[in-house]
Amino acid sequence: MNLSDFGWCVGSSLDLAFAPLAQAGFAVGRVVSEQRGAYRVYTQWGEQDAEVTGHFRHQVKDALGFPAVGDWVVVDPQEDAAEAIAIHQVLPRQSQFVRQAAGTLTAGQVIAANVDTVFLMSGLDGDFNLRRIERYLVTAWDSGASPVLILNKADQCADLPAAIAQVETVAIAVPIHVISATQGDGLDQLTPYLSPGKTVVLIGSSGVGKSTLTNYLLGEQQAATQAVRLDDSRGRHTTTHRQLWPLPGGALLIDTPGLRELQLWSANTGLEETFGDIQALAADCKFRDCQHQGEPGCAVQAAIAAGELTTARLHSYQKLQREQQWIEQRQDTQTRLNTKRRWKQMSKTIRQHQKRKR
């Protein structure tokens, strides 16, 4: 395999961005896996271990700046590297699927970078959840990639037409494909998204069938699978890290661990795309700052009264709006603290330098 098999295109914006670095003697590679800061990168010499340099670690502003699976990175040209090669820089991303990192720390986490299509998988079993699908769609639209909704486990759904009808009310202008990965039903619908050189990422909660679909697309058993819990249809987090796989047809697939939670990080575009129906209705409200909570002339409440919109969908929209506002406030606070910390460190360094001179 060569770099073009991993999506590198001569003459592309990435190629032009890398050209000066190539002239300086650097090589380029794509991150195929990452575990606790240790990377595997595919270069022109094959797959190699890699790690970021100390200078890189010092210069990067936050966690979003570190390499993620799917990233194109600038590395040292070492054909027979006995040790990990050095990563000096991450080339500009064409897209990135980002969530708020789990825990209390205000930090973004890149799940996958430079993907063309996001396969959002949802099970049609006991773990089916419309509100979760809306949340996934918001983040997918904001990634810069094209979302595609895959409803798996069709063989376990008691009323398939009703479930599809529900999903169609929230997945506006998004392709929806119903499959059964274990039975092999409907999987040919995914072929148009798997063109040579294109990258697809699989996103979903644990137990929806991502690893089963990965094995089918690979044509062999590479990703481990487990049965879901019988009491709630939840998965057991079999996949432990993100991995980029070249598929037999030439496409590239990023398999990811099941997400226990998906908190928003940046969702301005995502909210507009996912809830375009509500925003279109809101444009006809009597008051520009209408909160859709009983104000006179509210077009959104009129649509609910007419059965054109559900209260649950409006509440979901408002909840995600509040969450986005909250995370933006936290980001602003964190930015101020980081700036203050940097200036404090710079002042300390200057004082130490002046003291040594004296």
Coordinates of C-alpha atoms in Angstrom, one line a residue:
M1 CA 0.0 0.0 0.0
N2 CA 1.0 3.6 -0.5
L3 CA -0.1 7.0 0.9
S4 CA -2.8 7.4 -1.8
D5 CA -4.4 4.2 -0.5
F6 CA -4.8 6.1 2.8
G7 CA -6.4 9.1 1.2
W8 CA -3.5 11.2 0.2
C9 CA -4.2 13.1 -3.0
V10 CA -1.4 14.8 -5.0
G11 CA -2.4 18.4 -5.8
S12 CA -4.9 18.7 -2.9
S13 CA -4.9 21.5 -0.3
L14 CA -3.1 19.1 2.1
D15 CA -0.4 18.4 -0.5
L16 CA 0.1 22.1 -1.1
A17 CA 0.3 22.7 2.7
F18 CA 2.9 20.0 3.1
A19 CA 5.1 21.0 0.0
P20 CA 7.4 23.4 1.9
L21 CA 7.9 20.8 4.7
A22 CA 8.7 18.2 2.1
Q23 CA 11.4 20.5 0.7
A24 CA 12.8 20.8 4.2
G25 CA 13.2 17.0 4.3
F26 CA 10.2 16.0 6.3
A27 CA 7.8 13.1 5.5
V28 CA 4.0 12.8 5.9
G29 CA 2.0 10.0 7.5
R30 CA -1.6 9.3 8.6
V31 CA -2.5 8.3 12.2
V32 CA -4.1 4.9 12.1
S33 CA -4.4 4.4 15.9
E34 CA -3.8 6.1 19.2
Q35 CA -3.6 4.8 22.7
R36 CA -2.6 6.9 25.7
G37 CA -0.4 9.2 23.6
A38 CA 1.3 6.4 21.7
Y39 CA 0.6 6.5 18.0
R40 CA 0.7 4.2 15.0
V41 CA 1.3 6.2 11.8
Y42 CA 1.3 4.9 8.2
T43 CA 4.1 6.5 6.1
Q44 CA 5.6 5.7 2.7
W45 CA 7.7 3.0 4.5
G46 CA 4.7 1.3 6.1
E47 CA 3.1 1.4 9.6
Q48 CA 5.4 2.8 12.3
D49 CA 5.3 3.8 16.0
A50 CA 5.3 7.5 16.6
E51 CA 5.2 10.1 19.3
V52 CA 5.0 13.9 19.5
T53 CA 8.1 15.9 20.1
G54 CA 8.7 18.0 23.2
H55 CA 8.6 21.1 21.1
F56 CA 5.2 20.0 19.7
R57 CA 3.9 19.3 23.2
H58 CA 5.1 22.8 24.4
Q59 CA 3.6 24.7 21.4
V60 CA 0.1 23.0 21.3
K61 CA -2.6 25.1 22.9
D62 CA -5.0 22.4 24.1
A63 CA -6.0 18.8 23.7
L64 CA -7.6 19.5 20.3
G65 CA -4.2 20.2 18.8
F66 CA -2.8 16.8 19.5
P67 CA -2.9 14.1 16.7
A68 CA -6.1 12.1 16.4
V69 CA -6.9 9.0 14.3
G70 CA -7.3 10.1 10.7
D71 CA -4.9 13.0 11.0
W72 CA -2.2 13.7 8.5
V73 CA 1.0 14.4 10.4
V74 CA 4.5 15.7 9.6
V75 CA 7.2 13.2 10.7
D76 CA 10.9 12.5 10.5
P77 CA 11.8 10.4 7.4
Q78 CA 13.0 7.1 8.9
E79 CA 12.7 4.0 6.9
D80 CA 14.1 1.5 9.4
A81 CA 13.1 3.2 12.7
A82 CA 14.0 1.0 15.7
E83 CA 12.3 3.5 18.0
A84 CA 9.2 5.7 17.6
I85 CA 9.5 8.3 14.9
A86 CA 8.9 12.0 15.8
I87 CA 5.6 13.8 15.0
H88 CA 6.4 17.5 14.5
Q89 CA 3.1 18.9 13.3
V90 CA -0.5 18.1 12.4
L91 CA -1.6 19.2 9.0
P92 CA -4.8 21.3 8.7
R93 CA -7.9 19.1 9.2
Q94 CA -10.6 18.9 6.5
S95 CA -13.1 17.8 9.2
Q96 CA -13.2 16.7 12.8
F97 CA -15.7 14.9 15.0
V98 CA -15.3 16.6 18.4
R99 CA -17.0 16.1 21.7
Q100 CA -16.6 17.6 25.2
A101 CA -14.2 15.2 27.0
A102 CA -15.7 13.0 29.7
G103 CA -15.2 14.3 33.2
T104 CA -15.2 17.8 34.8
L105 CA -12.3 19.2 32.7
T106 CA -13.3 21.7 30.0
A107 CA -11.6 20.2 27.0
G108 CA -12.5 19.0 23.5
Q109 CA -11.7 15.5 22.4
V110 CA -11.3 14.7 18.7
I111 CA -12.9 11.3 18.0
A112 CA -11.8 11.2 14.3
A113 CA -10.3 13.6 11.8
N114 CA -10.4 14.1 8.0
V115 CA -13.5 11.9 7.5
D116 CA -15.9 12.3 4.5
T117 CA -18.9 10.5 6.0
V118 CA -20.1 9.9 9.6
F119 CA -22.0 6.6 10.0
L120 CA -24.2 7.2 13.0
M121 CA -25.3 3.8 14.2
S122 CA -28.4 3.3 16.3
G123 CA -29.9 0.0 17.4
L124 CA -33.5 -0.8 16.8
D125 CA -33.6 -3.0 19.9
G126 CA -34.3 -1.9 23.5
D127 CA -31.7 0.8 23.4
F128 CA -33.4 2.8 20.7
N129 CA -33.5 6.5 21.6
L130 CA -34.6 9.4 19.4
R131 CA -33.1 12.1 21.7
R132 CA -29.7 10.4 21.5
I133 CA -30.0 10.3 17.7
E134 CA -30.6 14.1 17.7
R135 CA -27.6 14.7 19.8
Y136 CA -25.4 12.6 17.5
L137 CA -26.7 14.4 14.4
V138 CA -25.9 17.8 15.9
T139 CA -22.3 16.8 16.5
A140 CA -22.0 15.1 13.1
W141 CA -23.3 18.1 11.2
D142 CA -20.8 20.3 13.1
S143 CA -17.9 18.1 12.2
G144 CA -17.8 19.2 8.6
A145 CA -18.5 15.7 7.3
S146 CA -21.7 14.3 5.9
P147 CA -23.9 12.3 8.4
V148 CA -25.6 9.1 7.4
L149 CA -27.9 7.3 9.9
I150 CA -27.7 3.5 10.1
L151 CA -30.5 1.8 12.0
N152 CA -29.1 -1.7 12.9
K153 CA -30.8 -4.8 14.3
A154 CA -33.9 -4.5 12.1
D155 CA -34.5 -8.2 12.9
Q156 CA -35.1 -7.2 16.6
C157 CA -37.6 -4.5 15.9
A158 CA -41.3 -5.3 16.6
D159 CA -42.7 -2.4 14.5
L160 CA -40.1 -1.4 11.9
P161 CA -42.3 1.0 9.9
A162 CA -43.2 2.9 13.1
A163 CA -39.6 3.2 14.2
I164 CA -38.4 4.4 10.8
A165 CA -41.3 7.0 10.8
Q166 CA -40.1 8.3 14.2
V167 CA -36.5 8.6 13.0
E168 CA -37.6 10.5 9.8
T169 CA -39.1 13.2 12.0
V170 CA -35.7 14.0 13.6
A171 CA -33.2 13.1 10.8
I172 CA -34.2 15.8 8.3
A173 CA -32.3 15.6 5.0
V174 CA -30.1 12.8 6.3
P175 CA -29.9 9.4 4.5
I176 CA -31.4 6.6 6.6
H177 CA -30.5 3.0 6.0
V178 CA -32.0 0.0 7.8
I179 CA -29.8 -3.0 8.2
S180 CA -29.1 -6.1 10.2
A181 CA -25.4 -6.5 10.5
T182 CA -25.5 -10.0 12.1
Q183 CA -28.0 -11.2 9.4
G184 CA -26.2 -9.4 6.5
D185 CA -29.4 -7.7 5.4
G186 CA -29.3 -4.3 3.8
L187 CA -25.5 -3.8 3.9
D188 CA -25.2 -3.2 0.2
Q189 CA -26.9 0.2 0.8
L190 CA -23.6 1.4 2.3
T191 CA -21.5 0.7 -0.8
P192 CA -22.0 4.2 -2.4
Y193 CA -20.3 5.8 0.6
L194 CA -17.2 3.5 0.4
S195 CA -15.4 4.9 -2.6
P196 CA -11.6 4.4 -2.9
G197 CA -9.7 7.0 -0.9
K198 CA -12.8 8.1 1.1
T199 CA -12.9 7.9 4.9
V200 CA -15.9 6.8 7.0
V201 CA -16.1 6.8 10.8
L202 CA -18.5 4.6 12.8
I203 CA -20.0 6.5 15.7
G204 CA -22.5 5.1 18.2
S205 CA -23.1 3.9 21.7
S206 CA -21.7 0.5 22.8
G207 CA -23.7 -2.5 21.6
V208 CA -25.2 -1.0 18.5
G209 CA -23.1 -3.3 16.2
K210 CA -20.2 -1.1 15.1
S211 CA -17.6 -3.9 15.4
T212 CA -19.9 -6.4 13.7
L213 CA -20.3 -4.0 10.8
T214 CA -16.5 -3.4 10.8
N215 CA -15.8 -7.1 10.4
Y216 CA -18.3 -7.4 7.6
L217 CA -16.8 -4.5 5.7
L218 CA -13.3 -5.8 6.3
G219 CA -14.2 -9.3 5.1
E220 CA -12.6 -10.9 8.1
Q221 CA -12.8 -11.0 11.9
Q222 CA -10.6 -8.2 13.1
A223 CA -12.7 -6.4 15.7
A224 CA -13.9 -8.3 18.8
T225 CA -17.6 -8.5 19.4
Q226 CA -19.8 -9.4 22.4
A227 CA -23.5 -9.8 23.0
V228 CA -25.4 -6.9 24.6
R229 CA -26.8 -7.2 28.1
L230 CA -30.2 -8.8 28.1
D231 CA -31.9 -6.4 30.6
D232 CA -31.3 -3.1 28.8
S233 CA -29.7 -4.0 25.4
R234 CA -26.6 -2.0 26.3
G235 CA -23.2 -3.0 25.1
R236 CA -20.1 -4.0 27.0
H237 CA -17.5 -1.7 25.4
T238 CA -15.6 -4.4 23.5
T239 CA -13.7 -1.9 21.3
T240 CA -11.0 -0.2 23.4
H241 CA -9.4 2.3 21.0
R242 CA -10.0 4.1 17.7
Q243 CA -8.5 2.3 14.7
L244 CA -8.3 3.2 11.0
W245 CA -8.8 0.2 8.7
P246 CA -8.2 0.1 4.9
L247 CA -11.2 -1.7 3.3
P248 CA -10.9 -4.2 0.4
G249 CA -12.6 -1.8 -2.0
G250 CA -10.2 1.1 -1.3
A251 CA -12.2 3.1 1.3
L252 CA -11.0 3.7 4.8
L253 CA -13.0 3.0 8.0
I254 CA -12.4 4.3 11.5
D255 CA -14.0 2.1 14.1
T256 CA -14.5 3.8 17.5
P257 CA -15.3 2.6 21.1
G258 CA -18.9 2.9 22.2
L259 CA -19.6 6.4 23.6
R260 CA -20.9 6.4 27.1
E261 CA -21.9 10.0 26.7
L262 CA -21.7 12.6 24.0
Q263 CA -21.6 16.1 25.4
L264 CA -21.5 19.0 22.8
W265 CA -18.4 21.0 22.2
S266 CA -19.3 23.3 19.4
A267 CA -22.8 23.0 17.8
N268 CA -23.7 26.2 16.1
T269 CA -23.9 24.6 12.6
G270 CA -25.2 21.3 14.0
L271 CA -28.2 22.8 15.8
E272 CA -29.2 24.8 12.7
E273 CA -29.0 21.7 10.5
T274 CA -30.5 19.2 12.9
F275 CA -33.4 21.4 14.0
G276 CA -34.0 23.3 10.8
D277 CA -37.7 22.6 11.1
I278 CA -38.0 24.4 14.4
Q279 CA -35.8 27.3 13.2
A280 CA -38.0 27.7 10.2
L281 CA -41.1 27.9 12.4
A282 CA -39.4 30.3 14.8
A283 CA -38.8 32.7 11.9
D284 CA -42.6 33.2 11.8
C285 CA -43.1 33.9 15.5
K286 CA -44.5 37.3 16.3
F287 CA -41.6 38.3 18.5
R288 CA -38.0 37.9 17.4
D289 CA -36.8 36.8 20.9
C290 CA -39.7 34.4 21.3
Q291 CA -38.8 31.6 23.7
H292 CA -41.7 29.4 22.5
Q293 CA -43.1 29.1 26.1
G294 CA -46.6 30.6 25.6
E295 CA -45.8 34.0 24.1
P296 CA -48.7 35.3 21.8
G297 CA -48.2 34.7 18.1
C298 CA -45.7 31.8 18.7
A299 CA -45.5 29.8 15.4
V300 CA -43.7 26.9 17.2
Q301 CA -46.4 26.4 19.8
A302 CA -49.0 26.7 17.0
A303 CA -47.3 23.8 15.1
I304 CA -47.3 21.7 18.3
A305 CA -51.1 22.4 18.7
A306 CA -51.6 21.4 15.1
G307 CA -49.7 18.1 15.6
E308 CA -46.9 19.2 13.2
L309 CA -44.3 19.2 15.9
T310 CA -43.9 17.3 19.1
T311 CA -43.2 18.8 22.5
A312 CA -40.4 16.3 23.1
R313 CA -38.6 17.6 20.0
L314 CA -38.9 21.2 21.1
H315 CA -37.7 20.4 24.6
S316 CA -34.7 18.5 23.1
Y317 CA -33.8 21.5 21.0
Q318 CA -34.0 23.9 24.0
K319 CA -32.0 21.5 26.1
L320 CA -29.2 21.3 23.5
Q321 CA -29.3 25.1 23.1
R322 CA -28.8 25.5 26.9
E323 CA -26.0 22.9 26.9
Q324 CA -24.2 24.7 24.1
Q325 CA -24.5 28.1 25.9
W326 CA -23.1 26.5 29.1
I327 CA -20.1 24.9 27.4
E328 CA -19.3 28.2 25.5
Q329 CA -19.3 30.0 28.9
R330 CA -16.9 27.3 30.3
Q331 CA -14.7 27.6 27.2
D332 CA -14.5 31.3 27.6
T333 CA -13.6 31.0 31.3
Q334 CA -11.0 28.3 30.5
T335 CA -9.5 30.5 27.7
R336 CA -9.1 33.5 30.2
L337 CA -7.5 31.2 32.8
N338 CA -5.1 29.8 30.2
T339 CA -4.1 33.2 29.0
K340 CA -3.6 34.4 32.6
R341 CA -1.5 31.4 33.3
R342 CA 0.7 31.9 30.2
W343 CA 1.3 35.6 31.1
K344 CA 2.1 34.6 34.7
Q345 CA 4.6 32.1 33.5
M346 CA 6.1 34.6 31.0
S347 CA 6.4 37.2 33.8
K348 CA 8.1 34.7 36.1
T349 CA 10.6 33.7 33.3
I350 CA 11.4 37.4 32.7
R351 CA 12.0 38.1 36.4
Q352 CA 14.3 35.0 36.7
H353 CA 16.2 36.2 33.6
Q354 CA 16.6 39.7 35.1
K355 CA 17.7 38.3 38.4
R356 CA 20.4 36.2 36.8
K357 CA 21.6 39.3 34.9
R358 CA 21.9 41.2 38.1

